[in-house]
Structures are given as structure tokens and as C-alpha cells.
Amino acid sequence: MAEAELLEIEAWLCLDLGQSDRAAGLLDRAIQLYREIGDEPRCAQALILKANVLGHLEPSQAVELLYAALALLESVQQPRLELCARHGLAWFLNDASQAREALALMEISRHLYESFPDSWTQLRLRWLEGRIARSLGDLRQAEAVLRSVVDRFEARGMHRDQTLAAIDLVEVYSLQGKFAAAVELVESFGPALATWGMHSEGQAMWLLFRNAVVDHADHHVPVEPDAFRGIATYFHRAWHQPMRYVSSRPS
């Protein structure tokens, strides 16, 4: 048990350092140990963490891991852990182009969200709602929700989540043809990232993203979805320190 818990802690550290492959390997060992000692809740917790490690690059793989976690939780009363698994599953189903399945899961999970009225949980529910609305083409609803989410993250000083939610909002502006709003938002984050202590590579990545948004705005053409996926993946994985190799970068 102690060894498995230490492996999880080390995996969290590696995740913050952008070492996703190492984090996944450590979690594989932790999962094996939890299975050997028969601790299903801890095994489910490690599976959920591994899904979050891999999901931003491989959402379909994360979906499989989260289904496995939920199967382990069927016979135990772990509402917070179950909510984490359901929330992650809805998030990555949406990222895997299964927005209707994500919406259905979110709706049948509302009783669990209501059991945890803390602002952290409710804010992530709203973010998920905005992202699903965007995927389903309800862009007016997505804009309203995501603007609120960005503002609330800003008020709480949650700069990484604020940045990631802002990327979603820029995409919604771009899809609606609100190019001036998209440019204004993306340009506001350049100075903010520097103020927050973002490393030079991260600032350079944002500049590439900003240039893509401005260029497409000049031509009144929405930015390609891959640009948003690339910059979001980068900041998920490299917020704390530069990462030299990523699978997708904005162009």
C-alpha cells in the first residue's frame, strides 16, 4: 500500500513536470500493486489519474480507463471518486467526438454533482457544459457559459484553468465569426502569461497561437480545430516547465 501510494505521488509530480510517459509508467505499477492487495477504490483512483495523464493526447484511451474505473466502483460507496470518474469520462467522450454520449452521461450524473456544491466542483461542471455545447454547435450557449467560467477562474487566481478555458472561448468566438473578440481575448493573455511567470517557451507557444488567430481573423476564416487542440495540450502538459517534444503544436 505504501509503495503504491508513493508511486501515485511521484506520478503527480511527473505530470506537473510534463513527464507524461513516466507518470503513466508509475501509475501502471501502482495499479498492479492495488490489484494485488485487492484495493478496488485505490485502483480506480489510479486509473482515473492515468486517464487524466493520457486523455489530452489520447481521449479514446482515457475513455477505456475510466470505464474500467467505474466498473471497480460499482460495489463500493465512493461518491466523490465516482463523480471524478464520470466527469472525466464525459470530458473525454466529448473530446473523442462523442458529444451526445458525453451530454447524456453528464445529465444522468447531475445528482452526484449536486452532492458536492463546492465551487471547485460546480465550476468544472459549468466548464464541461460549455465544452459540450460547443461540440454540439450551440455556440451562443457555449459562449455564455465559457465567458462565465473564464471570469470565475480569473477571480480565483486559477491561471492555468483560466488559460485553458479561454482557449475554448477563443474557439467559440472564431466559429461564430466574432473575430475581433477572438483577437482581443487571445492578445490579452500574452502580457498575463508573463506576469504569471510563464517560461519563455510557453510564451512563444502562445505567440504562435496568437498569430494564427490574428491571421485567420484578417481573412475572416475560423481557425482550424487542430490549433486549439495543440495549444491546449501544450499548456496542460507544460504549464510549470518547458516541454521540448509534443505531439501537436498550433500552426
Short mmCIF file of C-alpha atoms in Angstrom, two decimals:
data_model
loop_
_atom_site.label_atom_id
_atom_site.label_comp_id
_atom_site.label_asym_id
_atom_site.label_seq_id
_atom_site.Cartn_x
_atom_site.Cartn_y
_atom_site.Cartn_z
CA MET A 1 0.00 0.00 0.00
CA ALA A 2 2.73 2.46 0.98
CA GLU A 3 4.70 1.72 -2.19
CA ALA A 4 1.65 2.21 -4.39
CA GLU A 5 0.78 5.50 -2.68
CA LEU A 6 4.33 6.77 -3.19
CA LEU A 7 4.15 5.81 -6.85
CA GLU A 8 0.96 7.87 -7.19
CA ILE A 9 2.60 10.87 -5.55
CA GLU A 10 5.59 10.59 -7.87
CA ALA A 11 3.23 10.29 -10.84
CA TRP A 12 1.52 13.55 -9.84
CA LEU A 13 4.93 15.24 -9.69
CA CYS A 14 5.91 13.88 -13.11
CA LEU A 15 2.60 15.07 -14.54
CA ASP A 16 3.25 18.60 -13.28
CA LEU A 17 6.72 18.44 -14.83
CA GLY A 18 5.28 17.42 -18.20
CA GLN A 19 6.69 13.89 -17.99
CA SER A 20 3.51 12.11 -19.05
CA ASP A 21 5.14 8.88 -20.21
CA ARG A 22 6.95 8.45 -16.91
CA ALA A 23 3.78 9.29 -14.96
CA ALA A 24 1.83 6.65 -16.88
CA GLY A 25 4.51 4.05 -16.18
CA LEU A 26 4.48 4.79 -12.45
CA LEU A 27 0.70 4.53 -12.39
CA ASP A 28 0.82 1.16 -14.15
CA ARG A 29 2.95 -0.14 -11.28
CA ALA A 30 0.63 1.40 -8.68
CA ILE A 31 -2.42 -0.13 -10.37
CA GLN A 32 -0.77 -3.54 -10.36
CA LEU A 33 0.00 -3.27 -6.64
CA TYR A 34 -3.52 -2.14 -5.76
CA ARG A 35 -4.91 -5.10 -7.70
CA GLU A 36 -2.59 -7.48 -5.89
CA ILE A 37 -3.81 -6.30 -2.48
CA GLY A 38 -7.43 -6.11 -3.61
CA ASP A 39 -7.95 -2.39 -3.00
CA GLU A 40 -10.50 -1.58 -5.69
CA PRO A 41 -11.15 2.09 -4.74
CA ARG A 42 -7.43 2.92 -4.79
CA CYS A 43 -7.05 1.04 -8.06
CA ALA A 44 -9.95 3.06 -9.52
CA GLN A 45 -8.32 6.27 -8.28
CA ALA A 46 -5.07 5.39 -10.04
CA LEU A 47 -6.95 4.53 -13.23
CA ILE A 48 -8.68 7.93 -13.11
CA LEU A 49 -5.33 9.67 -12.70
CA LYS A 50 -3.84 7.70 -15.59
CA ALA A 51 -6.81 8.71 -17.75
CA ASN A 52 -6.07 12.35 -16.98
CA VAL A 53 -2.40 11.80 -17.82
CA LEU A 54 -3.16 10.29 -21.23
CA GLY A 55 -6.52 11.77 -22.14
CA HIS A 56 -5.43 15.09 -23.61
CA LEU A 57 -3.41 13.20 -26.21
CA GLU A 58 -5.48 10.01 -26.48
CA PRO A 59 -9.06 10.66 -25.35
CA SER A 60 -10.27 7.25 -26.54
CA GLN A 61 -7.69 5.55 -24.33
CA ALA A 62 -8.80 7.67 -21.38
CA VAL A 63 -12.41 6.60 -22.01
CA GLU A 64 -11.41 2.94 -21.70
CA LEU A 65 -9.55 3.58 -18.45
CA LEU A 66 -12.47 5.46 -16.94
CA TYR A 67 -14.97 2.75 -17.82
CA ALA A 68 -12.63 0.33 -16.04
CA ALA A 69 -12.51 2.63 -13.00
CA LEU A 70 -16.30 2.88 -12.85
CA ALA A 71 -16.59 -0.90 -13.03
CA LEU A 72 -14.39 -1.16 -9.93
CA LEU A 73 -16.55 1.38 -8.09
CA GLU A 74 -19.86 -0.39 -8.71
CA SER A 75 -19.71 -2.35 -5.45
CA VAL A 76 -18.37 0.40 -3.16
CA GLN A 77 -19.69 3.71 -1.86
CA GLN A 78 -17.20 6.31 -3.08
CA PRO A 79 -19.35 9.18 -4.41
CA ARG A 80 -16.50 11.67 -4.87
CA LEU A 81 -14.39 9.12 -6.72
CA GLU A 82 -17.37 8.07 -8.81
CA LEU A 83 -18.02 11.71 -9.72
CA CYS A 84 -14.38 12.19 -10.74
CA ALA A 85 -14.63 9.14 -13.00
CA ARG A 86 -17.94 10.22 -14.52
CA HIS A 87 -16.76 13.78 -15.05
CA GLY A 88 -13.55 12.64 -16.71
CA LEU A 89 -15.47 10.17 -18.86
CA ALA A 90 -17.88 12.86 -20.08
CA TRP A 91 -14.95 15.21 -20.73
CA PHE A 92 -13.00 12.72 -22.83
CA LEU A 93 -16.07 11.33 -24.61
CA ASN A 94 -16.64 14.89 -25.77
CA ASP A 95 -13.00 15.18 -26.86
CA ALA A 96 -13.35 11.85 -28.71
CA SER A 97 -16.17 13.29 -30.87
CA GLN A 98 -18.90 11.61 -28.84
CA ALA A 99 -20.58 14.77 -27.59
CA ARG A 100 -24.08 13.31 -27.35
CA GLU A 101 -22.83 10.44 -25.22
CA ALA A 102 -20.97 12.98 -23.07
CA LEU A 103 -24.14 15.05 -22.67
CA ALA A 104 -26.19 12.01 -21.67
CA LEU A 105 -23.62 10.97 -19.07
CA MET A 106 -23.40 14.48 -17.66
CA GLU A 107 -27.17 14.70 -17.31
CA ILE A 108 -27.56 11.36 -15.51
CA SER A 109 -24.69 12.37 -13.20
CA ARG A 110 -26.27 15.63 -12.02
CA HIS A 111 -27.34 14.07 -8.73
CA LEU A 112 -23.67 13.42 -7.97
CA TYR A 113 -22.67 16.97 -8.89
CA GLU A 114 -25.44 18.25 -6.60
CA SER A 115 -23.94 16.23 -3.74
CA PHE A 116 -20.82 18.40 -3.94
CA PRO A 117 -21.90 22.06 -4.03
CA ASP A 118 -18.36 23.40 -3.56
CA SER A 119 -17.28 25.98 -6.12
CA TRP A 120 -14.43 23.80 -7.44
CA THR A 121 -16.84 21.03 -8.48
CA GLN A 122 -19.57 23.31 -9.79
CA LEU A 123 -17.14 25.38 -11.84
CA ARG A 124 -15.83 22.29 -13.58
CA LEU A 125 -19.37 21.19 -14.30
CA ARG A 126 -20.03 24.55 -15.96
CA TRP A 127 -16.83 24.24 -17.98
CA LEU A 128 -17.89 20.79 -19.16
CA GLU A 129 -21.32 22.16 -20.10
CA GLY A 130 -19.69 24.87 -22.19
CA ARG A 131 -17.39 22.47 -23.99
CA ILE A 132 -20.23 20.06 -24.80
CA ALA A 133 -22.39 22.93 -26.06
CA ARG A 134 -19.52 23.96 -28.34
CA SER A 135 -19.20 20.41 -29.71
CA LEU A 136 -22.95 20.19 -30.35
CA GLY A 137 -22.91 23.50 -32.23
CA ASP A 138 -24.86 25.51 -29.62
CA LEU A 139 -22.35 28.32 -29.88
CA ARG A 140 -24.38 31.06 -28.18
CA GLN A 141 -24.82 28.87 -25.11
CA ALA A 142 -21.18 27.81 -25.22
CA GLU A 143 -20.05 31.44 -25.36
CA ALA A 144 -22.18 32.50 -22.39
CA VAL A 145 -21.04 29.58 -20.24
CA LEU A 146 -17.37 29.81 -21.14
CA ARG A 147 -17.22 33.58 -20.58
CA SER A 148 -18.57 32.99 -17.08
CA VAL A 149 -16.09 30.17 -16.48
CA VAL A 150 -13.10 32.26 -17.59
CA ASP A 151 -14.18 35.12 -15.33
CA ARG A 152 -14.65 32.82 -12.33
CA PHE A 153 -11.27 31.17 -12.81
CA GLU A 154 -9.71 34.64 -13.03
CA ALA A 155 -11.43 35.75 -9.82
CA ARG A 156 -9.99 32.71 -8.03
CA GLY A 157 -6.46 33.19 -9.38
CA MET A 158 -6.62 29.80 -11.13
CA HIS A 159 -4.44 30.91 -14.02
CA ARG A 160 -3.88 27.59 -15.78
CA ASP A 161 -7.58 26.72 -15.87
CA GLN A 162 -8.36 30.31 -16.85
CA THR A 163 -5.98 30.00 -19.81
CA LEU A 164 -7.38 26.64 -20.92
CA ALA A 165 -10.98 27.84 -20.68
CA ALA A 166 -10.01 30.97 -22.61
CA ILE A 167 -8.68 28.77 -25.43
CA ASP A 168 -12.13 27.14 -25.59
CA LEU A 169 -13.77 30.57 -25.66
CA VAL A 170 -11.47 31.84 -28.44
CA GLU A 171 -12.51 28.81 -30.48
CA VAL A 172 -16.19 29.58 -29.93
CA TYR A 173 -15.65 33.22 -30.97
CA SER A 174 -13.81 32.05 -34.08
CA LEU A 175 -16.55 29.57 -35.03
CA GLN A 176 -19.16 32.34 -34.72
CA GLY A 177 -17.14 34.72 -36.85
CA LYS A 178 -16.58 37.04 -33.87
CA PHE A 179 -13.01 37.60 -34.96
CA ALA A 180 -12.47 40.89 -33.14
CA ALA A 181 -13.49 39.28 -29.83
CA ALA A 182 -11.23 36.30 -30.51
CA VAL A 183 -8.24 38.54 -31.21
CA GLU A 184 -8.91 40.75 -28.19
CA LEU A 185 -9.07 37.77 -25.84
CA VAL A 186 -6.02 35.98 -27.19
CA GLU A 187 -3.94 39.17 -27.14
CA SER A 188 -4.85 39.87 -23.52
CA PHE A 189 -3.18 36.65 -22.41
CA GLY A 190 0.29 37.45 -23.73
CA PRO A 191 1.10 40.01 -21.01
CA ALA A 192 -0.85 37.98 -18.43
CA LEU A 193 1.25 34.85 -19.01
CA ALA A 194 4.43 36.86 -18.49
CA THR A 195 3.03 38.31 -15.26
CA TRP A 196 2.21 34.81 -14.04
CA GLY A 197 5.81 33.70 -14.55
CA MET A 198 5.25 31.60 -17.66
CA HIS A 199 8.52 30.27 -19.09
CA SER A 200 9.80 31.67 -22.38
CA GLU A 201 8.84 28.61 -24.40
CA GLY A 202 5.26 28.83 -23.18
CA GLN A 203 5.12 32.50 -24.10
CA ALA A 204 6.49 31.66 -27.55
CA MET A 205 3.84 28.96 -27.99
CA TRP A 206 1.14 31.46 -27.10
CA LEU A 207 2.58 33.95 -29.59
CA LEU A 208 2.33 31.32 -32.35
CA PHE A 209 -1.27 30.71 -31.34
CA ARG A 210 -1.99 34.44 -31.23
CA ASN A 211 -0.52 34.90 -34.71
CA ALA A 212 -2.71 32.09 -36.09
CA VAL A 213 -5.83 33.67 -34.58
CA VAL A 214 -4.95 37.14 -35.91
CA ASP A 215 -4.09 35.81 -39.39
CA HIS A 216 -7.37 33.93 -39.69
CA ALA A 217 -9.27 36.95 -38.36
CA ASP A 218 -7.70 39.12 -41.05
CA HIS A 219 -9.06 36.69 -43.64
CA HIS A 220 -12.37 36.14 -41.82
CA VAL A 221 -11.78 32.41 -41.67
CA PRO A 222 -12.22 30.30 -38.48
CA VAL A 223 -9.04 28.83 -37.02
CA GLU A 224 -8.57 25.11 -37.63
CA PRO A 225 -9.59 22.89 -34.66
CA ASP A 226 -6.09 21.36 -34.50
CA ALA A 227 -4.64 24.71 -33.46
CA PHE A 228 -6.87 24.80 -30.39
CA ARG A 229 -6.19 21.16 -29.54
CA GLY A 230 -2.46 21.72 -29.93
CA ILE A 231 -2.16 24.78 -27.71
CA ALA A 232 -4.47 23.29 -25.05
CA THR A 233 -2.44 20.07 -24.97
CA TYR A 234 0.75 22.05 -24.61
CA PHE A 235 -0.45 24.07 -21.63
CA HIS A 236 -1.98 21.01 -19.99
CA ARG A 237 1.41 19.33 -20.09
CA ALA A 238 3.93 22.15 -19.86
CA TRP A 239 2.45 24.77 -17.57
CA HIS A 240 5.22 24.51 -14.97
CA GLN A 241 8.25 23.98 -17.18
CA PRO A 242 9.11 23.82 -20.90
CA MET A 243 8.48 20.64 -22.82
CA ARG A 244 10.55 20.18 -25.91
CA TYR A 245 8.50 17.49 -27.61
CA VAL A 246 4.71 17.48 -28.02
CA SER A 247 2.58 15.54 -30.45
CA SER A 248 0.69 18.55 -31.78
CA ARG A 249 1.53 22.24 -31.99
CA PRO A 250 -0.50 25.09 -33.37
CA SER A 251 0.34 26.11 -36.92
#
